[in-house]
Short mmCIF file of N, CA and C in Angstrom, two decimals:
data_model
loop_
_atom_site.label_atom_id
_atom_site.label_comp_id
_atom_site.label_asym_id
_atom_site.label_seq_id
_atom_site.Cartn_x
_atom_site.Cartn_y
_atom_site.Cartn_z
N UNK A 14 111.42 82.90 61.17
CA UNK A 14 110.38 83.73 61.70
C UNK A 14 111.01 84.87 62.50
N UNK A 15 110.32 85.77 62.39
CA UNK A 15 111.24 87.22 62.91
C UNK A 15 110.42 87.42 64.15
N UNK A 16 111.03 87.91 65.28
CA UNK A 16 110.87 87.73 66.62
C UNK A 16 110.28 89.57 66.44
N UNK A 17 109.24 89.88 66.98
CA UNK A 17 108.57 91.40 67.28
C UNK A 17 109.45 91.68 68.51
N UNK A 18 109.78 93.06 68.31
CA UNK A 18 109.80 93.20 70.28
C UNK A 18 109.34 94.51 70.88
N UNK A 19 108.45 94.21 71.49
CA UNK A 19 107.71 95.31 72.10
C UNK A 19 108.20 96.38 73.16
N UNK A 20 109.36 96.32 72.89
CA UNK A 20 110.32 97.19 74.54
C UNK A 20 109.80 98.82 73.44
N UNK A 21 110.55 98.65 71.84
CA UNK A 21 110.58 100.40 71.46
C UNK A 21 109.06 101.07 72.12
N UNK A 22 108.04 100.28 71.15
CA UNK A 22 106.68 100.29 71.59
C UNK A 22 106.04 101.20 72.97
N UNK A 23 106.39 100.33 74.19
CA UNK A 23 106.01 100.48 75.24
C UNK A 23 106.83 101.85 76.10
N UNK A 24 108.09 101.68 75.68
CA UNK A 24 108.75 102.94 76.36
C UNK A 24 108.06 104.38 75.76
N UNK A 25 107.54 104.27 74.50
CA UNK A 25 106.79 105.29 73.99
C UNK A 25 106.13 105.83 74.54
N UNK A 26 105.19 104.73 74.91
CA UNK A 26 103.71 104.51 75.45
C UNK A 26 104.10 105.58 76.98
N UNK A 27 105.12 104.52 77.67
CA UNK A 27 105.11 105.28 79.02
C UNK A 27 105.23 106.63 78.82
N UNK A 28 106.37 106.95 78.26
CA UNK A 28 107.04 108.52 78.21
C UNK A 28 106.03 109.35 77.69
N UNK A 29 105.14 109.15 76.67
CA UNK A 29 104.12 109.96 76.65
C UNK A 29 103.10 109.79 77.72
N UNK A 30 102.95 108.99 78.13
CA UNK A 30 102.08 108.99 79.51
C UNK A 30 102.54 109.80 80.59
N UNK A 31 103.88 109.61 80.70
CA UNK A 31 104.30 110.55 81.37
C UNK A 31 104.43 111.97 81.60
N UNK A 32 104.69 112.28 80.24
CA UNK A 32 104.56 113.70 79.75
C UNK A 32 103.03 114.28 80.11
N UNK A 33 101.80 113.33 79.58
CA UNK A 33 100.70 113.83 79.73
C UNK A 33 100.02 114.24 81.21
N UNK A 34 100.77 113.03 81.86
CA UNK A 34 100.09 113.00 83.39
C UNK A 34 101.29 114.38 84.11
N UNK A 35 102.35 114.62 83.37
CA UNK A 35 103.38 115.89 83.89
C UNK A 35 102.41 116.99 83.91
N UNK A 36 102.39 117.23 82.80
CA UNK A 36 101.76 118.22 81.96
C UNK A 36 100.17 119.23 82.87
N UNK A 37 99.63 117.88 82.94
CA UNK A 37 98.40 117.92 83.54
C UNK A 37 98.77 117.94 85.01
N UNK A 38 99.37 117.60 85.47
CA UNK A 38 99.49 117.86 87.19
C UNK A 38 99.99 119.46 87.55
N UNK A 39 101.21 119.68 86.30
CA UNK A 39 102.07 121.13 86.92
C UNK A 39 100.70 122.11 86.78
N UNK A 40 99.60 121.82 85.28
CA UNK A 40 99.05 122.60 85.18
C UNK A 40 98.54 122.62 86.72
N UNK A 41 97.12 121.93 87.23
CA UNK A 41 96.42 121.79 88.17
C UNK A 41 97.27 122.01 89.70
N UNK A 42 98.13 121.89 89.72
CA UNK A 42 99.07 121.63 91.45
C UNK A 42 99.38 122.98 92.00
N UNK A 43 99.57 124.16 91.18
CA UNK A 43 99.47 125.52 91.96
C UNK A 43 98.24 126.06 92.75
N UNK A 44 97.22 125.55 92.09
CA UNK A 44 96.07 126.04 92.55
C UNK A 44 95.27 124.89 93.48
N UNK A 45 95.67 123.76 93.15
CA UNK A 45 95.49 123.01 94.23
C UNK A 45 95.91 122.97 95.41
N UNK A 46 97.35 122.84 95.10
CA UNK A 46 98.47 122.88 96.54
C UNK A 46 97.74 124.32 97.31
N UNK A 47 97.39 125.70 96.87
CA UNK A 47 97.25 126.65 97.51
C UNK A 47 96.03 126.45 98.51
N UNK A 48 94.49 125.99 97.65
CA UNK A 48 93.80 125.75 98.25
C UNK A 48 93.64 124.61 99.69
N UNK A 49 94.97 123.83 99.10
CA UNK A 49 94.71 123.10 100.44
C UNK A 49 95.55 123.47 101.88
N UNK A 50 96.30 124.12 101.10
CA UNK A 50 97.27 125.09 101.96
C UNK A 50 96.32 126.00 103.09
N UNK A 51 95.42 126.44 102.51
CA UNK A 51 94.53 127.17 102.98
C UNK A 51 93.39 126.53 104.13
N UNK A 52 92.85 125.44 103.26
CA UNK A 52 92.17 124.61 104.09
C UNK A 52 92.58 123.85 105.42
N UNK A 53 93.77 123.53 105.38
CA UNK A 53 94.36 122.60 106.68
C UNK A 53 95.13 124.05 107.36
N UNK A 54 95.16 125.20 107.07
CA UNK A 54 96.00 126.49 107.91
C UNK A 54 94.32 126.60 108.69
N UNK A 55 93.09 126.68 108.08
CA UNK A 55 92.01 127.01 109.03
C UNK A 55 91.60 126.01 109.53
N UNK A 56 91.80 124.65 109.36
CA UNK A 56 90.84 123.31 109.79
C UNK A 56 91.72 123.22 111.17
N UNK A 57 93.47 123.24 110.97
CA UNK A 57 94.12 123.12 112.18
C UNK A 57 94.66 124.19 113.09
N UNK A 58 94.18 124.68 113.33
CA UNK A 58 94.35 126.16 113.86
C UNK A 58 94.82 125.37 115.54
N UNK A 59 96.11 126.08 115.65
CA UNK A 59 97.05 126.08 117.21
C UNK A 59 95.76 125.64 118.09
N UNK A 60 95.18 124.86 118.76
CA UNK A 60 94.14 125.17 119.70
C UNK A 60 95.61 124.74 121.30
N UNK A 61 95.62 125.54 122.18
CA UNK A 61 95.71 125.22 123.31
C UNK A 61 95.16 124.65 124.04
N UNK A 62 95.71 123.80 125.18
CA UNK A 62 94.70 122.80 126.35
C UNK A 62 94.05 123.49 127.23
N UNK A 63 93.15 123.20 127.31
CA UNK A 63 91.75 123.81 128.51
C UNK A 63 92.03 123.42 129.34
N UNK A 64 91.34 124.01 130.30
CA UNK A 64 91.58 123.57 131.89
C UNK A 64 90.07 122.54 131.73
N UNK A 65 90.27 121.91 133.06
CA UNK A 65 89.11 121.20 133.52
C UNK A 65 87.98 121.83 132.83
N UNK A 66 86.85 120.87 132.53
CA UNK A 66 85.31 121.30 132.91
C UNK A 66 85.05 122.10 131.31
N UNK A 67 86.64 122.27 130.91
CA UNK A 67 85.49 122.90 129.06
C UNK A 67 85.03 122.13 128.50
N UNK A 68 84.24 122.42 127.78
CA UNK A 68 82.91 122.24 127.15
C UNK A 68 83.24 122.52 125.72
N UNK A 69 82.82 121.72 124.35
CA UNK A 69 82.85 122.38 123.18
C UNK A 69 81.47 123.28 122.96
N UNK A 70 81.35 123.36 121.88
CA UNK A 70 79.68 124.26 121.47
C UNK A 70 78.75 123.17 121.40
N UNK A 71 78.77 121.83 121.61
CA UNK A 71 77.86 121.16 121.38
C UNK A 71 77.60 120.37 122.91
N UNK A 72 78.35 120.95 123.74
CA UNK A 72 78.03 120.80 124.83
C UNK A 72 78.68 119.23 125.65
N UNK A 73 79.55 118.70 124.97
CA UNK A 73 80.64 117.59 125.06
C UNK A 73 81.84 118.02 125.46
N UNK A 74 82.35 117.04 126.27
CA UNK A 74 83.84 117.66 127.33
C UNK A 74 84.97 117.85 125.68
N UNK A 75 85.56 118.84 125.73
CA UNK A 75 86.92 118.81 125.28
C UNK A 75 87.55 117.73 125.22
N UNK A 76 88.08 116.82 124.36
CA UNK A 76 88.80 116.01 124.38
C UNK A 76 90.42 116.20 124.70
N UNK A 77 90.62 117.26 124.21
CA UNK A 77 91.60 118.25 124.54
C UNK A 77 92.22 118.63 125.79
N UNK A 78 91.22 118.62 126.71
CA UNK A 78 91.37 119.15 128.21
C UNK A 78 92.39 118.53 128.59
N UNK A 79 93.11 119.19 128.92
CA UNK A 79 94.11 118.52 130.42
C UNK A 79 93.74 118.24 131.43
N UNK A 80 93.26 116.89 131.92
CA UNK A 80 92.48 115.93 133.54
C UNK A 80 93.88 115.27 133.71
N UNK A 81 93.45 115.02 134.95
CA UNK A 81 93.95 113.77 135.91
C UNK A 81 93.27 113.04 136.24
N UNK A 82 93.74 111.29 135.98
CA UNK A 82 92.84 110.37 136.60
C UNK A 82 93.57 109.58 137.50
N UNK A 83 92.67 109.03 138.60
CA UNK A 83 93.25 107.93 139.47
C UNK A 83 92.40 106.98 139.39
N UNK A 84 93.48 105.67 139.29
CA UNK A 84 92.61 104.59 139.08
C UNK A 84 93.18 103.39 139.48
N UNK A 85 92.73 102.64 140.34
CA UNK A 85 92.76 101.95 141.51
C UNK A 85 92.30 100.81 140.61
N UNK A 86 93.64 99.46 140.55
CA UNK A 86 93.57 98.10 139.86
C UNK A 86 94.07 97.22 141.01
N UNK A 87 93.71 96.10 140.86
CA UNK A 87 93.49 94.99 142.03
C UNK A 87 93.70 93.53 141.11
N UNK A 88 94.50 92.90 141.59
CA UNK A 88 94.99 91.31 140.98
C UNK A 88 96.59 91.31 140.97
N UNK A 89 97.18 90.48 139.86
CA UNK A 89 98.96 90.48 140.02
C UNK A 89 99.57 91.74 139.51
N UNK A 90 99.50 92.68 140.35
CA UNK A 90 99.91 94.51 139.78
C UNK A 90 101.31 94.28 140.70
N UNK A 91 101.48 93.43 141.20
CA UNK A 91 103.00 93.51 142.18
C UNK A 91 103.95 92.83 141.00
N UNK A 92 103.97 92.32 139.56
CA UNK A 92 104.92 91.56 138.72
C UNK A 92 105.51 92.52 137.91
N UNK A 93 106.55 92.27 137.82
CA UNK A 93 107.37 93.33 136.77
C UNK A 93 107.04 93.78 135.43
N UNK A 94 106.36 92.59 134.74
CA UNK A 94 105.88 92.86 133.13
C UNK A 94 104.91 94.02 133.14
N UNK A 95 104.12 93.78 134.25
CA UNK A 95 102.58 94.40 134.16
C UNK A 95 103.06 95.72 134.92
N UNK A 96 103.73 96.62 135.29
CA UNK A 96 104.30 97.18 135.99
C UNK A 96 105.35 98.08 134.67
N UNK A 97 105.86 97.35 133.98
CA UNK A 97 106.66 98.34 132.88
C UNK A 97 105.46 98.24 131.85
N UNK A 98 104.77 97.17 131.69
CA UNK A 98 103.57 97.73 130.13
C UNK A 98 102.29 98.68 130.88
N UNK A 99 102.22 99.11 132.26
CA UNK A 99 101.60 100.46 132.30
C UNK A 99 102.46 101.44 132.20
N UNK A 100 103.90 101.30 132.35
CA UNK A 100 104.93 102.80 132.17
C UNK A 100 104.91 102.73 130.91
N UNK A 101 105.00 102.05 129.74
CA UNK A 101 105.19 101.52 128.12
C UNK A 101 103.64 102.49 127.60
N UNK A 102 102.67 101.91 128.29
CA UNK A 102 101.39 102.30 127.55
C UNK A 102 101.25 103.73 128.15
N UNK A 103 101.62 104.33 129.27
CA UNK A 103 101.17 105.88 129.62
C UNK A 103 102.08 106.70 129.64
N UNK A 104 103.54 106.22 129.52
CA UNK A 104 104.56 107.16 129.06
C UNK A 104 104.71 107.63 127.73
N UNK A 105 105.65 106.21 127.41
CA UNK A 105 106.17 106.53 126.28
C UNK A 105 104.71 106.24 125.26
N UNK A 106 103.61 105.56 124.96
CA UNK A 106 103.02 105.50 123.75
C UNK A 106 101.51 106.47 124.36
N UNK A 107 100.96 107.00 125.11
CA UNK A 107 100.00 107.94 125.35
C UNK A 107 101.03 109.28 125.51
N UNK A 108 101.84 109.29 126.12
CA UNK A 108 102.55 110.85 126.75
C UNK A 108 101.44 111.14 127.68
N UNK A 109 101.70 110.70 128.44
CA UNK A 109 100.59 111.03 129.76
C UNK A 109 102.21 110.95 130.73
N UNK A 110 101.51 111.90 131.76
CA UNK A 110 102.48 112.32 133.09
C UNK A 110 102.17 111.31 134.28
N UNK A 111 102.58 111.18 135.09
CA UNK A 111 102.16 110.75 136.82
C UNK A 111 102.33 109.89 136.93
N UNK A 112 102.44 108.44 138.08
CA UNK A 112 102.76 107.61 138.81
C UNK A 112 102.04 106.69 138.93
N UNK A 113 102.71 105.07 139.49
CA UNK A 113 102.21 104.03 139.80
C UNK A 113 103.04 103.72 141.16
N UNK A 114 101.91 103.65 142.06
CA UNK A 114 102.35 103.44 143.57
C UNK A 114 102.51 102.01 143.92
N UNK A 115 103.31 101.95 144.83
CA UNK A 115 104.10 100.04 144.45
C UNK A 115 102.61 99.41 145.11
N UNK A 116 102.76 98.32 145.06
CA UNK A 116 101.41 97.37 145.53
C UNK A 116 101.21 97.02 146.97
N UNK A 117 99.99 97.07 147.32
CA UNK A 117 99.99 96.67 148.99
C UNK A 117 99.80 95.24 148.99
N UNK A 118 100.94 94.54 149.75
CA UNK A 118 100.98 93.16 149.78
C UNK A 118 99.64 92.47 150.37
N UNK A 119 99.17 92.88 151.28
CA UNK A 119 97.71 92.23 151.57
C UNK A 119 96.52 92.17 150.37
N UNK A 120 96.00 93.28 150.21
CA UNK A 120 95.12 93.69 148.85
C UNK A 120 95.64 93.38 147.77
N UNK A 121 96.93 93.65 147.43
CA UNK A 121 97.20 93.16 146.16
C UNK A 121 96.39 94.28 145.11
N UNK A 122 96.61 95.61 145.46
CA UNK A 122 95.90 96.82 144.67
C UNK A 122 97.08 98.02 144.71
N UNK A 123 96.73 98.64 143.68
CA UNK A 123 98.08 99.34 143.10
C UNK A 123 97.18 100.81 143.01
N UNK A 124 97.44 101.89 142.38
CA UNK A 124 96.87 103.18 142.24
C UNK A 124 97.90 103.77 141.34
N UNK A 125 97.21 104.06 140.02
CA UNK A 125 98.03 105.11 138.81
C UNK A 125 97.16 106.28 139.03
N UNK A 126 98.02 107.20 138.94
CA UNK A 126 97.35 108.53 138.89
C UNK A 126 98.38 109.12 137.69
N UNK A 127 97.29 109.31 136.70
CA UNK A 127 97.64 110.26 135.32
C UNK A 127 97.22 111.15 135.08
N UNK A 128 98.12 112.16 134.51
CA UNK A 128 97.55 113.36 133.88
C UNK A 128 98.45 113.79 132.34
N UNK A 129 97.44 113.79 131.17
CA UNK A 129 97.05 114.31 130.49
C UNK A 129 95.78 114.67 129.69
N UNK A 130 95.95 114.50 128.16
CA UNK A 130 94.95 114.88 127.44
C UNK A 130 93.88 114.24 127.97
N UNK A 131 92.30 114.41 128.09
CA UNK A 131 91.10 113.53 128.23
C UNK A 131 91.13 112.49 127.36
N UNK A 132 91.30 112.37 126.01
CA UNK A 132 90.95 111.57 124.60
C UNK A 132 92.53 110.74 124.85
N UNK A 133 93.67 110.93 126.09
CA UNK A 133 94.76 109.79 125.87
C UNK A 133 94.17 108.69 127.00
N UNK A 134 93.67 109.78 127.87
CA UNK A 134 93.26 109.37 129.53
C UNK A 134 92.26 108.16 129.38
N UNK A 135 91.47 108.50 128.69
CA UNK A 135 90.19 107.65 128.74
C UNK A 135 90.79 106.27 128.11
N UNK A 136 91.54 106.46 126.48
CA UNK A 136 91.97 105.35 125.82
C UNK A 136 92.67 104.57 127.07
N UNK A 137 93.79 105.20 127.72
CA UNK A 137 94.27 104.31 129.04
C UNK A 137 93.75 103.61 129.81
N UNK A 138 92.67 104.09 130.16
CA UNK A 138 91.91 103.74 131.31
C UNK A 138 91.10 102.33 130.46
N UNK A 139 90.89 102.66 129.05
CA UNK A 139 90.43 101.42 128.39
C UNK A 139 90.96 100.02 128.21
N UNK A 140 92.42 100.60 128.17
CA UNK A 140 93.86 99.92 127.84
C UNK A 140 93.75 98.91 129.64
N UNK A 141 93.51 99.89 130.59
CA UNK A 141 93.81 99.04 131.77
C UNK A 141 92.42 98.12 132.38
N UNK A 142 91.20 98.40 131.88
CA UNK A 142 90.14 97.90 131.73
C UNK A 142 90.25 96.27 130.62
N UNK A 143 90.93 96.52 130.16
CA UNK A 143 91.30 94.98 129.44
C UNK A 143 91.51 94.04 129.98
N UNK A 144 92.20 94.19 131.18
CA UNK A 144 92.45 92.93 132.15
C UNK A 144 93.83 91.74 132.09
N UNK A 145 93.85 91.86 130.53
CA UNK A 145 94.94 90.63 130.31
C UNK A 145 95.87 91.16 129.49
N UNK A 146 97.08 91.63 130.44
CA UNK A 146 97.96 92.15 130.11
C UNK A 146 98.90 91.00 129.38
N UNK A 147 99.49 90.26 130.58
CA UNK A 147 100.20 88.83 130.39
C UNK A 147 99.40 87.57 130.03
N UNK A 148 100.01 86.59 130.16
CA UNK A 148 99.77 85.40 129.44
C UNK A 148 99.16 84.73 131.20
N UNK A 149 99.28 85.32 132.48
CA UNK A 149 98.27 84.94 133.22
C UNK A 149 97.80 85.54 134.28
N UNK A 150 98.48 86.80 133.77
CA UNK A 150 98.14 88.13 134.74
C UNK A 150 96.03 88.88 134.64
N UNK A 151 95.79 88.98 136.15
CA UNK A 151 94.28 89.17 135.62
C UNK A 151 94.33 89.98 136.45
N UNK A 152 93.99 91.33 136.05
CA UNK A 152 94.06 92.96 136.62
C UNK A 152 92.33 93.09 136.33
N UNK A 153 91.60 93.86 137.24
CA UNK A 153 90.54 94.52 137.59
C UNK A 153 90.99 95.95 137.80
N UNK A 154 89.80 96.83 137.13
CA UNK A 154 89.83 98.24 138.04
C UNK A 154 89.11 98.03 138.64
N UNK A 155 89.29 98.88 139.64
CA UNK A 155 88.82 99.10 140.84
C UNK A 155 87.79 100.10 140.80
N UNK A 156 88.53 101.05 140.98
CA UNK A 156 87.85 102.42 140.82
C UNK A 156 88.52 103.32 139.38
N UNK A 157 87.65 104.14 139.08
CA UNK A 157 88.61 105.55 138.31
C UNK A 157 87.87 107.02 138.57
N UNK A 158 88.90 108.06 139.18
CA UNK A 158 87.91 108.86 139.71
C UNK A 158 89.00 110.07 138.80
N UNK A 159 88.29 111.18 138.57
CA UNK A 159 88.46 112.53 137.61
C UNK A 159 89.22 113.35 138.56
N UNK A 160 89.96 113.84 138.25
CA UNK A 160 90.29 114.99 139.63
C UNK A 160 91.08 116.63 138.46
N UNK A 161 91.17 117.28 139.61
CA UNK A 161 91.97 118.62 138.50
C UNK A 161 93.49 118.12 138.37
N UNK A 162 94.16 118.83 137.62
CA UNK A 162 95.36 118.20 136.83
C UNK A 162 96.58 118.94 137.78
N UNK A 163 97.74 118.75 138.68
CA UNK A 163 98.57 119.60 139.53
C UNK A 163 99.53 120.48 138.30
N UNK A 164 99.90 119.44 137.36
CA UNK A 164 101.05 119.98 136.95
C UNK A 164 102.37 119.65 137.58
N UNK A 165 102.44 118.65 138.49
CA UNK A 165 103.59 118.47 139.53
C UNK A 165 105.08 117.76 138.68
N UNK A 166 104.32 116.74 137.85
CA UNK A 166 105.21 116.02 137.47
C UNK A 166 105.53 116.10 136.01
N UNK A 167 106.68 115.38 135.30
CA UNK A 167 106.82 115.93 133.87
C UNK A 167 107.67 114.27 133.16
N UNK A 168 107.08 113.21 133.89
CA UNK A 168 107.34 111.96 133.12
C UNK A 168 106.55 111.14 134.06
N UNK A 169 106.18 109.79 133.46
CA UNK A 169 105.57 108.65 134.37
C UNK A 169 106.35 107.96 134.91
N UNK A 170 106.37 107.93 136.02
CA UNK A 170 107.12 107.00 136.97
C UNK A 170 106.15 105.79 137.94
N UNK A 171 107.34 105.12 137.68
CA UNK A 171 106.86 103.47 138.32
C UNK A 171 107.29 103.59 139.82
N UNK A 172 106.48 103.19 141.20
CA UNK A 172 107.51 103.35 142.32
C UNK A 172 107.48 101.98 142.90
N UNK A 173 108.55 101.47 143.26
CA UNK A 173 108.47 100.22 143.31
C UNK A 173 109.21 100.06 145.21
N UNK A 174 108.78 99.58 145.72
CA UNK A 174 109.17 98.92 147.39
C UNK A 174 110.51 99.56 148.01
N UNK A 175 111.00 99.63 146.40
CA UNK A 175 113.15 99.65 146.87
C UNK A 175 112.98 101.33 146.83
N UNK A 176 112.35 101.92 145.97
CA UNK A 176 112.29 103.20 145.03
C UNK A 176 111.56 103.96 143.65
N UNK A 177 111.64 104.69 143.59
CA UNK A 177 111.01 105.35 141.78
C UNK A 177 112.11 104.87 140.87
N UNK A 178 111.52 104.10 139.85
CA UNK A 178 112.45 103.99 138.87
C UNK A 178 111.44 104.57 137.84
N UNK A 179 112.48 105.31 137.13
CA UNK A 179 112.32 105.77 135.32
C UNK A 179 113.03 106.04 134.36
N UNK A 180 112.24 105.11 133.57
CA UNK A 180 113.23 104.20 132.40
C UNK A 180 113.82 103.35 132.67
N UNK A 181 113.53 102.55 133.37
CA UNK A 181 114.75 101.22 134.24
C UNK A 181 115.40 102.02 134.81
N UNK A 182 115.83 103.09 135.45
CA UNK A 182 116.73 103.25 136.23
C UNK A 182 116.19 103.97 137.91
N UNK A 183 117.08 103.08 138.89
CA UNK A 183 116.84 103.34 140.44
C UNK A 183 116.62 105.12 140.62
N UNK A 184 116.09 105.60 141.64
CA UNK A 184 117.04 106.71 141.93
C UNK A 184 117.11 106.39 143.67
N UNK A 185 117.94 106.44 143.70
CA UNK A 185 118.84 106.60 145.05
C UNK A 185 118.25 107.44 146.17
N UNK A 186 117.23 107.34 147.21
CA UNK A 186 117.02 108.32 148.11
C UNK A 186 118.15 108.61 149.04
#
């Protein structure tokens, strides 16, 4: 009995498939690629950050805006984990600017004050509204209040009893 083998067959198959789906794309892809070229040059147009208080046309804050928020959390904010996963979540993965003031041993309440985008700010503030950072850490906000943005600072820093550290490292007063 003579064995068929379908390899000549199929390589056919592809290579003209290939050719056809070539064929048909180079045609269509100049005039596609242009139009979309076109479309995402006007859909994303440079917009710069607003100051406080803009408004789009539909009468909704800018998400865009550059704010500052302060926001006042209360529970175990004096432990190290919970203390680098707010520098983790508003540094490096929002890019938000400003500080976490070390904890007052009586109250047991801490104060971040951030500034950037509104649409990173708010997600943060959601992020710290969660409560359960650790496996038995239980954080409350306190407060969160809006304020105008200084511009003072240009990374998030943690300040801790001894000093400001950023990025794990002391700085020396």
């Amino acid at each position: 009995m003579r064995r068929l083998t379908l390899l000549p067959f199929f390589t056919a198959l592809v290579c003209m498939s290939c050719t056809h789906v070539w064929g048909f794309a180079a045609v269509q892809s100049p005039a596609t690629t242009a139009s979309r070229i076109k479309i995402r040059r006007s859909s994303t147009a440079h917009r710069r950050p607003t100051l406080l208080g803009a408004t789009t046309t539909d009468g909704e804050k800018d998400p865009n805006e550059i704010i500052a928020t302060r926001i006042v959390v209360t529970g175990d904010v004096n432990g190290g984990y919970y203390r680098s996963c707010v520098k983790n979540e508003a540094g490096r993965f929002r890019k938000l600017i400003g500080t976490m003031s070390p904890p007052d041993d009586k109250s047991e309440r801490a104060e971040i004050y951030v500034e950037g985008k509104r649409k990173m700010i708010s997600g943060f503030v959601r992020w710290c509204e969660r409560g359960n950072v650790g496996l038995s850490q239980q954080i409350t906000v306190e407060s969160v209040n809006e304020e105008d943005a200084a511009g003072l600072l240009d990374d998030f820093y943690v300040q801790n009893r001894t000093g400001i550290t950023k990025n794990g490292t002391r700085k020396m007063n």
